[in-house]
């Protein structure tokens, strides 16, 4: 997997580094973010989406990304759309 670095939270301090990458080969965004509070994770797990089981599957995780990184996520989406990997 060859990751393309897009950006890191501009307010990063010691021990905090929400980050955005693109995996062109897998055609995926790769995000590093903060762990949710137990309350937020429980709220997400309880959210009902038609056609889906309630809960968070064992192979998935909820993360938090600061809104100030939206432009990086847009840039990552644009990079995937420009990719010639199908």
PDB file of C-alpha atoms in Angstrom:
ATOM      1  CA  UNK A   1       0.000   0.000   0.000  1.00  0.00           C
ATOM      2  CA  UNK A   2       1.444   3.346  -1.040  1.00  0.00           C
ATOM      3  CA  UNK A   3      -0.161   6.131   0.947  1.00  0.00           C
ATOM      4  CA  UNK A   4      -0.336   9.673  -0.367  1.00  0.00           C
ATOM      5  CA  UNK A   5      -0.084  12.115   2.540  1.00  0.00           C
ATOM      6  CA  UNK A   6      -2.707  14.858   2.272  1.00  0.00           C
ATOM      7  CA  UNK A   7      -2.430  16.735   5.536  1.00  0.00           C
ATOM      8  CA  UNK A   8      -2.288  16.836   9.299  1.00  0.00           C
ATOM      9  CA  UNK A   9      -4.361  18.886  11.730  1.00  0.00           C
ATOM     10  CA  UNK A  10      -2.775  22.353  11.694  1.00  0.00           C
ATOM     11  CA  UNK A  11      -3.373  22.627  15.441  1.00  0.00           C
ATOM     12  CA  UNK A  12      -1.442  19.441  16.149  1.00  0.00           C
ATOM     13  CA  UNK A  13       0.412  19.395  19.416  1.00  0.00           C
ATOM     14  CA  UNK A  14       2.353  16.703  21.163  1.00  0.00           C
ATOM     15  CA  UNK A  15       0.438  13.440  21.042  1.00  0.00           C
ATOM     16  CA  UNK A  16      -2.366  14.704  18.814  1.00  0.00           C
ATOM     17  CA  UNK A  17      -2.172  14.219  15.085  1.00  0.00           C
ATOM     18  CA  UNK A  18      -5.409  13.704  13.160  1.00  0.00           C
ATOM     19  CA  UNK A  19      -4.160  12.955   9.646  1.00  0.00           C
ATOM     20  CA  UNK A  20      -5.568  12.377   6.149  1.00  0.00           C
ATOM     21  CA  UNK A  21      -4.039  10.083   3.527  1.00  0.00           C
ATOM     22  CA  UNK A  22      -5.209   8.539   0.256  1.00  0.00           C
ATOM     23  CA  UNK A  23      -4.603   4.916  -0.716  1.00  0.00           C
ATOM     24  CA  UNK A  24      -4.746   5.134  -4.517  1.00  0.00           C
ATOM     25  CA  UNK A  25      -4.423   1.376  -4.972  1.00  0.00           C
ATOM     26  CA  UNK A  26      -7.406   0.545  -2.756  1.00  0.00           C
ATOM     27  CA  UNK A  27      -9.265   3.744  -3.724  1.00  0.00           C
ATOM     28  CA  UNK A  28      -9.795   4.660  -0.073  1.00  0.00           C
ATOM     29  CA  UNK A  29      -9.435   7.593   2.248  1.00  0.00           C
ATOM     30  CA  UNK A  30      -7.305   6.723   5.274  1.00  0.00           C
ATOM     31  CA  UNK A  31      -8.058   8.828   8.333  1.00  0.00           C
ATOM     32  CA  UNK A  32      -6.387   9.031  11.720  1.00  0.00           C
ATOM     33  CA  UNK A  33      -8.483  10.796  14.313  1.00  0.00           C
ATOM     34  CA  UNK A  34      -9.325  11.049  17.957  1.00  0.00           C
ATOM     35  CA  UNK A  35     -11.086   8.252  19.785  1.00  0.00           C
ATOM     36  CA  UNK A  36     -14.675   9.125  20.619  1.00  0.00           C
ATOM     37  CA  UNK A  37     -15.893   9.461  24.171  1.00  0.00           C
ATOM     38  CA  UNK A  38     -17.787   6.410  25.429  1.00  0.00           C
ATOM     39  CA  UNK A  39     -20.965   8.494  25.217  1.00  0.00           C
ATOM     40  CA  UNK A  40     -20.392   9.427  21.549  1.00  0.00           C
ATOM     41  CA  UNK A  41     -19.489   5.864  20.624  1.00  0.00           C
ATOM     42  CA  UNK A  42     -22.663   4.597  22.335  1.00  0.00           C
ATOM     43  CA  UNK A  43     -24.747   7.199  20.494  1.00  0.00           C
ATOM     44  CA  UNK A  44     -23.238   6.156  17.144  1.00  0.00           C
ATOM     45  CA  UNK A  45     -23.746   2.471  17.971  1.00  0.00           C
ATOM     46  CA  UNK A  46     -27.413   3.091  18.798  1.00  0.00           C
ATOM     47  CA  UNK A  47     -28.103   5.023  15.594  1.00  0.00           C
ATOM     48  CA  UNK A  48     -30.548   3.192  13.347  1.00  0.00           C
ATOM     49  CA  UNK A  49     -29.965   3.165   9.593  1.00  0.00           C
ATOM     50  CA  UNK A  50     -32.589   1.357   7.501  1.00  0.00           C
ATOM     51  CA  UNK A  51     -31.232  -1.915   6.147  1.00  0.00           C
ATOM     52  CA  UNK A  52     -28.300  -2.067   8.566  1.00  0.00           C
ATOM     53  CA  UNK A  53     -27.818  -3.703  11.920  1.00  0.00           C
ATOM     54  CA  UNK A  54     -27.618  -1.430  14.937  1.00  0.00           C
ATOM     55  CA  UNK A  55     -24.146  -1.245  16.435  1.00  0.00           C
ATOM     56  CA  UNK A  56     -20.557  -0.910  15.299  1.00  0.00           C
ATOM     57  CA  UNK A  57     -19.107  -4.065  13.748  1.00  0.00           C
ATOM     58  CA  UNK A  58     -15.923  -5.426  15.343  1.00  0.00           C
ATOM     59  CA  UNK A  59     -13.877  -4.558  12.236  1.00  0.00           C
ATOM     60  CA  UNK A  60     -14.972  -0.876  12.244  1.00  0.00           C
ATOM     61  CA  UNK A  61     -14.311   2.096  14.524  1.00  0.00           C
ATOM     62  CA  UNK A  62     -15.732   5.573  15.079  1.00  0.00           C
ATOM     63  CA  UNK A  63     -13.200   8.417  14.884  1.00  0.00           C
ATOM     64  CA  UNK A  64     -13.431  12.159  15.326  1.00  0.00           C
ATOM     65  CA  UNK A  65     -11.864  14.621  12.867  1.00  0.00           C
ATOM     66  CA  UNK A  66     -11.836  18.383  13.546  1.00  0.00           C
ATOM     67  CA  UNK A  67     -13.901  20.527  11.172  1.00  0.00           C
ATOM     68  CA  UNK A  68     -10.783  22.581  10.374  1.00  0.00           C
ATOM     69  CA  UNK A  69      -9.589  19.547   8.365  1.00  0.00           C
ATOM     70  CA  UNK A  70     -12.561  19.494   5.960  1.00  0.00           C
ATOM     71  CA  UNK A  71     -10.443  21.021   3.180  1.00  0.00           C
ATOM     72  CA  UNK A  72      -7.962  18.126   3.547  1.00  0.00           C
ATOM     73  CA  UNK A  73     -10.746  15.567   3.239  1.00  0.00           C
ATOM     74  CA  UNK A  74     -11.993  17.374   0.102  1.00  0.00           C
ATOM     75  CA  UNK A  75      -8.446  17.321  -1.301  1.00  0.00           C
ATOM     76  CA  UNK A  76      -8.230  13.579  -0.587  1.00  0.00           C
ATOM     77  CA  UNK A  77     -11.572  12.984  -2.333  1.00  0.00           C
ATOM     78  CA  UNK A  78     -10.363  15.000  -5.336  1.00  0.00           C
ATOM     79  CA  UNK A  79      -7.140  12.963  -5.452  1.00  0.00           C
ATOM     80  CA  UNK A  80      -9.146   9.736  -5.565  1.00  0.00           C
ATOM     81  CA  UNK A  81     -11.411  11.063  -8.298  1.00  0.00           C
ATOM     82  CA  UNK A  82      -8.378  12.061 -10.394  1.00  0.00           C
ATOM     83  CA  UNK A  83      -6.792   8.644  -9.928  1.00  0.00           C
ATOM     84  CA  UNK A  84      -6.670   6.386 -12.960  1.00  0.00           C
ATOM     85  CA  UNK A  85      -6.833   3.289 -10.759  1.00  0.00           C
ATOM     86  CA  UNK A  86     -10.265   1.746 -11.160  1.00  0.00           C
TER      87      UNK A  86
END
